[in-house]
Short mmCIF file of C-alpha atoms in Angstrom, two decimals:
data_model
loop_
_atom_site.label_atom_id
_atom_site.label_comp_id
_atom_site.label_asym_id
_atom_site.label_seq_id
_atom_site.Cartn_x
_atom_site.Cartn_y
_atom_site.Cartn_z
CA MET A 1376 22.80 26.72 78.83
CA SER A 1377 23.67 24.68 75.79
CA TYR A 1378 26.18 27.17 74.54
CA TYR A 1379 27.21 30.78 74.76
CA GLN A 1380 27.58 33.67 72.33
CA PRO A 1381 31.27 34.64 72.03
CA PRO A 1382 31.94 38.30 72.80
CA SER A 1383 32.64 40.75 70.02
CA ARG A 1384 34.65 42.98 72.33
CA PRO A 1385 34.68 43.60 76.10
CA GLY A 1386 31.94 45.89 77.28
CA SER A 1387 30.13 46.03 73.96
CA PRO A 1388 26.34 46.61 74.16
CA ARG A 1389 24.22 43.51 73.93
CA PRO A 1390 22.84 43.09 70.38
CA LEU A 1391 19.15 43.65 69.77
CA ARG A 1392 16.88 40.83 68.71
CA THR A 1393 14.92 41.51 65.53
CA LEU A 1394 11.43 40.33 64.74
CA GLY A 1395 9.60 39.85 61.50
CA LEU A 1396 6.02 40.91 62.04
CA VAL A 1397 3.39 39.42 59.77
CA LEU A 1398 0.16 41.43 59.58
CA GLY A 1399 -1.88 39.95 56.76
CA ALA A 1400 0.23 40.67 53.70
CA VAL A 1401 2.39 43.27 55.43
CA LEU A 1402 5.90 42.30 56.53
CA ALA A 1403 7.70 44.63 58.94
CA THR A 1404 10.75 44.38 61.20
CA VAL A 1405 10.65 45.00 64.92
CA LEU A 1406 13.13 44.97 67.79
CA LEU A 1407 12.72 42.94 70.94
CA GLY A 1408 14.69 44.14 73.95
CA PHE A 1409 17.99 42.30 73.99
CA ALA A 1410 19.27 39.12 72.37
CA PHE A 1411 18.72 35.82 74.11
CA LEU A 1412 19.71 32.18 73.87
CA VAL A 1413 20.18 29.70 76.69
CA ALA A 1414 18.85 26.32 77.75
CA ALA A 1415 17.24 25.89 81.13
CA THR A 1416 16.73 23.20 83.67
CA PRO A 1417 13.38 22.32 85.21
CA GLN A 1418 13.64 21.83 88.95
CA SER A 1419 11.56 22.62 92.00
CA VAL A 1420 11.95 25.96 93.75
CA PRO A 1421 11.00 25.93 97.44
CA GLY A 1422 9.51 28.91 99.18
CA HIS A 1423 7.38 30.25 96.33
CA ALA A 1424 4.14 28.37 96.80
CA GLN A 1425 1.65 31.02 95.78
CA LEU A 1426 1.56 34.36 93.98
CA SER A 1427 -1.24 36.45 95.47
CA LEU A 1428 -2.12 39.41 93.28
CA VAL A 1429 -4.81 42.06 93.40
CA GLN A 1430 -5.96 42.48 89.81
CA HIS A 1431 -8.56 45.06 88.78
CA SER A 1432 -11.28 43.60 86.54
CA GLY A 1433 -13.62 46.49 85.85
CA THR A 1434 -15.84 46.79 82.82
CA GLY A 1435 -13.38 48.91 80.87
CA GLN A 1436 -10.58 51.41 81.03
CA GLN A 1437 -12.93 54.39 81.23
CA VAL A 1438 -14.83 53.28 84.36
CA ALA A 1439 -12.70 55.70 86.36
CA ALA A 1440 -11.81 59.15 85.09
CA PRO A 1441 -8.75 59.04 82.82
CA LEU A 1442 -5.55 60.37 84.33
CA SER A 1443 -2.95 62.64 82.84
CA THR A 1444 0.24 61.09 81.47
CA GLN A 1445 2.24 62.27 84.45
CA ALA A 1446 -0.38 61.06 86.93
CA ILE A 1447 -0.21 57.60 85.35
CA ALA A 1448 3.57 57.65 85.61
CA ASN A 1449 3.36 58.70 89.26
CA LYS A 1450 1.02 55.79 89.95
CA VAL A 1451 3.00 53.07 88.12
CA ASN A 1452 6.67 54.05 88.40
CA PRO A 1453 7.11 53.17 92.11
CA GLY A 1454 6.38 49.52 91.25
CA LEU A 1455 9.04 49.29 88.52
CA VAL A 1456 12.65 48.13 88.69
CA ASN A 1457 15.54 48.91 86.36
CA ILE A 1458 17.31 45.64 85.58
CA ASN A 1459 21.00 45.41 84.71
CA THR A 1460 22.65 42.11 83.80
CA THR A 1461 26.18 40.90 83.22
CA LEU A 1462 26.56 38.43 80.38
CA GLY A 1463 29.75 36.83 81.66
CA TYR A 1464 30.38 34.46 78.78
CA ARG A 1465 29.84 37.22 76.23
CA GLY A 1466 31.85 39.96 77.91
CA GLN A 1467 28.82 42.25 77.72
CA GLN A 1468 26.19 43.96 79.82
CA ALA A 1469 22.47 44.49 79.18
CA ALA A 1470 19.56 46.42 80.64
CA GLY A 1471 15.79 46.11 80.84
CA THR A 1472 12.80 46.63 83.12
CA GLY A 1473 10.69 44.64 85.54
CA MET A 1474 7.40 45.05 87.40
CA VAL A 1475 7.14 44.32 91.12
CA LEU A 1476 4.30 41.89 91.81
CA THR A 1477 4.70 41.35 95.56
CA PRO A 1478 6.11 43.47 98.41
CA ASN A 1479 8.81 40.84 99.06
CA GLY A 1480 10.30 41.36 95.62
CA GLU A 1481 8.83 38.94 93.10
CA VAL A 1482 9.32 40.69 89.76
CA LEU A 1483 7.78 40.06 86.34
CA THR A 1484 9.88 40.68 83.23
CA ASN A 1485 10.57 39.34 79.74
CA ASN A 1486 12.77 36.27 79.56
CA HIS A 1487 14.97 37.95 76.96
CA VAL A 1488 15.82 40.70 79.47
CA VAL A 1489 17.71 38.24 81.70
CA ALA A 1490 18.65 35.47 79.24
CA GLY A 1491 22.35 34.75 79.19
CA ALA A 1492 22.93 36.59 82.47
CA THR A 1493 25.59 35.43 84.91
CA SER A 1494 24.53 38.11 87.40
CA ILE A 1495 21.41 40.26 87.77
CA ARG A 1496 20.90 43.47 89.72
CA ALA A 1497 17.69 45.45 89.95
CA THR A 1498 17.17 48.97 91.24
CA ALA A 1499 13.70 49.64 92.64
CA VAL A 1500 12.31 52.94 91.40
CA GLY A 1501 10.11 53.17 94.49
CA ASN A 1502 12.92 53.28 97.07
CA GLY A 1503 16.09 53.68 95.00
CA ARG A 1504 17.71 50.56 96.47
CA THR A 1505 19.64 48.09 94.32
CA TYR A 1506 19.15 44.38 94.93
CA GLY A 1507 20.80 41.24 93.69
CA ALA A 1508 18.25 39.07 91.93
CA THR A 1509 17.79 35.39 91.19
CA VAL A 1510 15.53 33.79 88.59
CA ILE A 1511 12.66 31.76 90.03
CA GLY A 1512 11.78 30.44 86.57
CA TYR A 1513 11.00 31.39 82.99
CA ASP A 1514 9.11 30.43 79.88
CA ARG A 1515 11.28 31.04 76.84
CA THR A 1516 8.52 30.32 74.33
CA ARG A 1517 6.23 32.95 75.85
CA ASP A 1518 9.09 35.28 76.82
CA VAL A 1519 8.19 35.55 80.51
CA ALA A 1520 10.47 35.35 83.55
CA VAL A 1521 9.95 35.89 87.28
CA LEU A 1522 12.78 37.16 89.48
CA LYS A 1523 13.21 37.36 93.25
CA LEU A 1524 14.97 40.40 94.67
CA ASP A 1525 17.32 39.30 97.45
CA GLY A 1526 16.34 40.63 100.85
CA ALA A 1527 13.52 42.84 99.57
CA SER A 1528 10.48 43.69 101.70
CA GLY A 1529 7.80 46.33 101.78
CA LEU A 1530 8.15 47.22 98.11
CA PRO A 1531 5.37 49.08 96.29
CA THR A 1532 3.79 46.96 93.56
CA VAL A 1533 2.40 47.89 90.15
CA PRO A 1534 -1.38 48.39 89.96
CA LEU A 1535 -2.70 45.59 87.77
CA GLY A 1536 -5.52 45.94 85.28
CA ASP A 1537 -7.46 43.57 83.03
CA SER A 1538 -6.12 43.25 79.48
CA SER A 1539 -9.26 41.51 78.26
CA ARG A 1540 -10.98 44.92 78.41
CA VAL A 1541 -8.47 46.71 76.16
CA ALA A 1542 -9.85 48.13 72.91
CA VAL A 1543 -8.35 49.70 69.81
CA GLY A 1544 -8.11 53.45 70.32
CA ASP A 1545 -7.56 53.26 74.09
CA SER A 1546 -4.96 55.66 75.45
CA ILE A 1547 -1.84 54.07 76.93
CA VAL A 1548 1.44 55.08 78.56
CA ALA A 1549 4.58 52.93 78.28
CA LEU A 1550 7.04 53.12 81.19
CA GLY A 1551 10.45 51.47 81.30
CA ASN A 1552 14.21 51.73 81.47
CA ALA A 1553 14.44 53.36 78.03
CA GLY A 1554 17.94 53.14 76.59
CA GLY A 1555 19.16 51.57 79.83
CA ALA A 1556 19.44 55.08 81.28
CA GLY A 1557 18.21 54.09 84.75
CA GLY A 1558 16.51 56.48 87.14
CA THR A 1559 12.81 57.29 87.03
CA PRO A 1560 11.19 56.08 83.78
CA VAL A 1561 10.05 58.81 81.38
CA PRO A 1562 6.48 58.17 80.15
CA ALA A 1563 5.87 57.40 76.47
CA PRO A 1564 2.17 58.09 75.73
CA GLY A 1565 0.27 56.63 72.81
CA LYS A 1566 -2.76 54.67 71.64
CA VAL A 1567 -3.70 51.03 71.14
CA SER A 1568 -3.61 50.51 67.37
CA ALA A 1569 -4.33 46.76 67.08
CA LEU A 1570 -4.96 43.65 69.17
CA ASN A 1571 -4.02 39.98 68.99
CA GLN A 1572 -0.90 40.55 66.89
CA SER A 1573 1.70 37.84 66.13
CA VAL A 1574 5.42 38.36 65.58
CA ASN A 1575 8.12 35.99 64.37
CA ALA A 1576 11.25 36.67 66.39
CA LEU A 1577 14.79 36.34 65.03
CA ASP A 1578 17.85 36.62 67.24
CA GLU A 1579 20.43 38.10 64.87
CA SER A 1580 23.35 37.00 67.03
CA THR A 1581 22.29 33.33 67.11
CA GLY A 1582 19.84 32.79 64.25
CA ASN A 1583 17.17 31.36 66.58
CA THR A 1584 13.53 32.20 65.85
CA GLU A 1585 10.31 32.03 67.83
CA GLN A 1586 6.75 33.26 67.55
CA LEU A 1587 4.92 35.42 70.05
CA SER A 1588 1.19 35.84 69.66
CA GLY A 1589 -1.74 37.73 71.14
CA LEU A 1590 0.25 40.96 71.48
CA ILE A 1591 -1.17 44.46 71.89
CA GLN A 1592 0.14 46.84 69.21
CA VAL A 1593 0.57 50.45 70.26
CA SER A 1594 1.68 53.71 68.71
CA ALA A 1595 4.30 54.82 71.23
CA ASN A 1596 8.02 55.48 71.35
CA ILE A 1597 9.19 52.11 72.71
CA GLN A 1598 12.98 51.86 73.08
CA SER A 1599 15.59 49.25 73.92
CA GLY A 1600 15.56 48.75 77.68
CA ASP A 1601 11.77 49.17 77.90
CA SER A 1602 11.32 45.39 77.61
CA GLY A 1603 9.65 43.97 80.70
CA GLY A 1604 8.21 47.38 81.54
CA ALA A 1605 4.66 48.52 82.07
CA LEU A 1606 2.04 49.40 79.49
CA ALA A 1607 -0.58 51.29 81.51
CA GLY A 1608 -4.11 52.21 80.57
CA SER A 1609 -5.73 55.61 81.01
CA THR A 1610 -6.65 54.92 84.66
CA GLY A 1611 -3.08 54.01 85.59
CA ARG A 1612 -3.46 50.24 85.75
CA VAL A 1613 -1.03 47.94 83.95
CA ILE A 1614 -2.64 46.22 80.96
CA GLY A 1615 0.50 44.86 79.30
CA MET A 1616 4.20 44.11 79.51
CA THR A 1617 6.26 45.95 76.88
CA THR A 1618 8.00 43.35 74.72
CA ALA A 1619 8.90 44.59 71.24
CA ALA A 1620 9.19 47.66 69.02
CA ALA A 1621 9.39 48.33 65.31
CA THR A 1622 12.75 49.38 63.91
CA GLY A 1623 13.37 52.75 62.39
CA GLY A 1624 14.24 55.11 65.23
CA PRO A 1625 17.76 56.20 66.21
CA GLY A 1626 19.55 54.83 69.26
CA GLY A 1627 17.33 51.78 69.58
CA GLU A 1628 14.09 53.73 69.42
CA GLY A 1629 11.11 51.86 68.10
CA GLY A 1630 10.00 54.19 65.34
CA GLY A 1631 6.58 54.74 66.93
CA ILE A 1632 5.19 51.17 66.86
CA GLY A 1633 5.44 48.92 69.90
CA TYR A 1634 4.11 45.59 71.12
CA ALA A 1635 3.12 44.46 74.59
CA MET A 1636 2.14 41.12 76.03
CA PRO A 1637 -1.34 41.34 77.60
CA ILE A 1638 -0.92 41.42 81.36
CA ASN A 1639 -3.45 38.60 81.86
CA GLN A 1640 -1.30 36.33 79.69
CA ALA A 1641 1.93 37.32 81.43
CA LEU A 1642 0.44 36.85 84.90
CA SER A 1643 -0.88 33.41 83.99
CA VAL A 1644 2.67 32.29 83.22
CA ALA A 1645 4.03 34.06 86.30
CA ARG A 1646 1.59 32.26 88.59
CA GLN A 1647 2.63 28.93 87.09
CA ILE A 1648 6.29 29.73 87.66
CA VAL A 1649 5.86 30.88 91.25
CA SER A 1650 3.69 27.88 92.11
CA GLY A 1651 6.57 25.61 91.05
CA ALA A 1652 4.63 23.97 88.21
CA ALA A 1653 7.26 23.03 85.63
CA SER A 1654 5.99 22.03 82.19
CA GLU A 1655 7.11 21.57 78.61
CA THR A 1656 7.74 25.31 78.40
CA VAL A 1657 8.05 26.52 82.00
CA HIS A 1658 11.48 25.96 83.54
CA LEU A 1659 12.32 26.44 87.19
CA GLY A 1660 15.61 27.17 88.87
CA LYS A 1661 19.13 27.06 87.48
CA SER A 1662 20.22 26.42 83.90
CA ALA A 1663 22.39 23.55 82.70
CA PHE A 1664 25.54 24.30 80.70
CA LEU A 1665 27.49 22.27 78.13
CA GLY A 1666 29.95 25.01 77.26
CA VAL A 1667 30.07 25.24 73.47
CA ALA A 1668 29.23 27.93 70.93
CA ILE A 1669 27.57 26.46 67.85
CA ASN A 1670 27.54 27.78 64.31
CA ASP A 1671 24.65 26.33 62.32
CA SER A 1672 25.72 25.31 58.81
CA VAL A 1673 24.69 22.96 56.02
CA SER A 1674 27.01 20.37 57.55
CA GLY A 1675 25.26 20.51 60.93
CA ALA A 1676 25.95 21.94 64.38
CA VAL A 1677 29.59 22.98 64.02
CA ILE A 1678 31.46 23.90 67.21
CA GLN A 1679 32.57 27.53 66.96
CA GLN A 1680 34.08 27.89 70.45
CA VAL A 1681 34.56 25.74 73.54
CA VAL A 1682 34.54 27.16 77.08
CA ALA A 1683 37.81 26.29 78.78
CA GLY A 1684 37.22 24.00 81.74
CA GLY A 1685 33.60 23.34 80.77
CA PRO A 1686 31.91 19.96 80.32
CA ALA A 1687 32.50 19.88 76.55
CA ALA A 1688 36.19 20.74 76.97
CA HIS A 1689 36.63 17.97 79.53
CA ALA A 1690 35.06 15.52 77.07
CA GLY A 1691 37.59 16.43 74.38
CA ILE A 1692 35.23 18.34 72.09
CA ALA A 1693 37.18 20.89 70.05
CA VAL A 1694 36.55 23.88 67.79
CA GLY A 1695 35.66 22.67 64.30
CA ASP A 1696 34.05 19.42 65.49
CA THR A 1697 30.39 18.80 64.67
CA LEU A 1698 28.00 17.91 67.48
CA THR A 1699 25.75 15.05 66.33
CA THR A 1700 23.86 13.69 69.34
CA PHE A 1701 22.81 14.73 72.83
CA ASP A 1702 21.16 12.24 75.19
CA GLY A 1703 20.72 9.89 72.22
CA HIS A 1704 18.85 12.45 70.14
CA ALA A 1705 20.12 13.87 66.87
CA VAL A 1706 21.46 17.44 66.96
CA ASP A 1707 21.39 19.42 63.73
CA SER A 1708 21.25 23.01 65.00
CA ALA A 1709 21.75 25.27 67.99
CA SER A 1710 18.01 25.47 68.63
CA THR A 1711 17.71 21.67 68.64
CA LEU A 1712 20.43 21.42 71.27
CA THR A 1713 18.81 24.13 73.38
CA GLY A 1714 15.50 22.26 73.33
CA LEU A 1715 17.16 19.01 74.37
CA MET A 1716 19.05 20.75 77.18
CA ASP A 1717 15.76 21.90 78.70
CA ARG A 1718 15.28 18.43 80.18
CA PHE A 1719 18.41 18.60 82.32
CA HIS A 1720 19.88 20.53 85.22
CA PRO A 1721 23.36 21.14 86.64
CA GLY A 1722 25.02 17.94 87.83
CA ASP A 1723 23.14 15.66 85.43
CA LYS A 1724 25.21 13.20 83.40
CA VAL A 1725 24.35 12.91 79.72
CA GLY A 1726 25.80 11.24 76.63
CA VAL A 1727 27.05 13.39 73.75
CA GLY A 1728 28.28 12.42 70.31
CA TRP A 1729 30.34 14.37 67.81
CA LEU A 1730 32.31 14.10 64.62
CA ASN A 1731 35.86 15.40 64.87
CA GLN A 1732 37.64 17.26 62.11
CA ALA A 1733 39.31 14.05 60.97
CA GLY A 1734 35.86 12.56 60.34
CA HIS A 1735 35.97 10.15 63.29
CA GLU A 1736 32.90 9.62 65.47
CA ARG A 1737 33.39 10.22 69.17
CA THR A 1738 31.14 9.80 72.22
CA ALA A 1739 31.45 10.70 75.88
CA THR A 1740 29.41 11.09 79.03
CA VAL A 1741 29.57 14.62 80.45
CA THR A 1742 28.43 16.16 83.73
CA LEU A 1743 26.52 19.34 82.98
CA ALA A 1744 27.60 22.48 84.80
CA GLU A 1745 25.59 25.47 86.02
CA GLY A 1746 25.24 28.09 83.31
CA PRO A 1747 23.75 31.50 82.63
CA VAL A 1748 20.02 32.20 82.81
CA GLY A 1749 17.78 30.81 80.04
#
């Protein structure tokens, strides 16, 4: 993690990430689960050589008789988990959803559900047990993460469908940890209203932006906490992973418009993660940590806070200094630093440069620590 978001107050709810959605000439605002910002470290993860999934690839959603909303929920809910995270450096907690892919507890979710977490716990809807969880890997740019539930076995998995067969007008049911309430997810029925949508994401707490594309747009009551949950088709097979919702409803409700990542796209990333194939965007294992909070300004990457006892503090970096270089590369913003940090892992030594408040240039070599999830 390149830096952390300072807490507003102990126990405060994690802020929502907003998205600007561009649909032709229409500009709307949408919410995406919970805020995120962390840099990761690519490293190999033993013991996860292959992700074997049974994925239905019929000729359409209506091959089998459509099920009732409750029947779909009964079919999908046992394979869901309610995720709760502690954001230690922010003094906050957050909640989301995940989908069980394998009986031994490999779970698919959005990266933003677990980003910034210093601990993760997941309660399986199917058996009611709560497990500690570790992150196998994640892709921040495509907002996908895969978790491993500690000590899990014999878990029911979600029934997987084929998102390439989805059409506008198809009936859907969204299932997730709405509002972070826990327990058995309450179904949110709706329809597919558009395909292949793109959203520009803005994290209001950090100012970072990203684009997600190829999303399924639905008319359904998506809420905060639903992120990482299941979007099921009329036959009860998962065709998408709930990722975003339009603003407008009270209490984090989505105002009736939601967005899901096609399940084929999400599973492609998940398979890459579980196979241990790191790339420019896929990061495996633990995250590196410099220990500074950065405030982007016209004068550059100004240090807002420094974690006591962290690598930056040991180097002599102080609040009010301006970070200028990392590993020999120029740093002009928080997002630039996060991208540079992706190349490193805990224990790596790296050169940093900064300008102190007196205007003097300083350099040091720091040993990166282990930080929160990316």
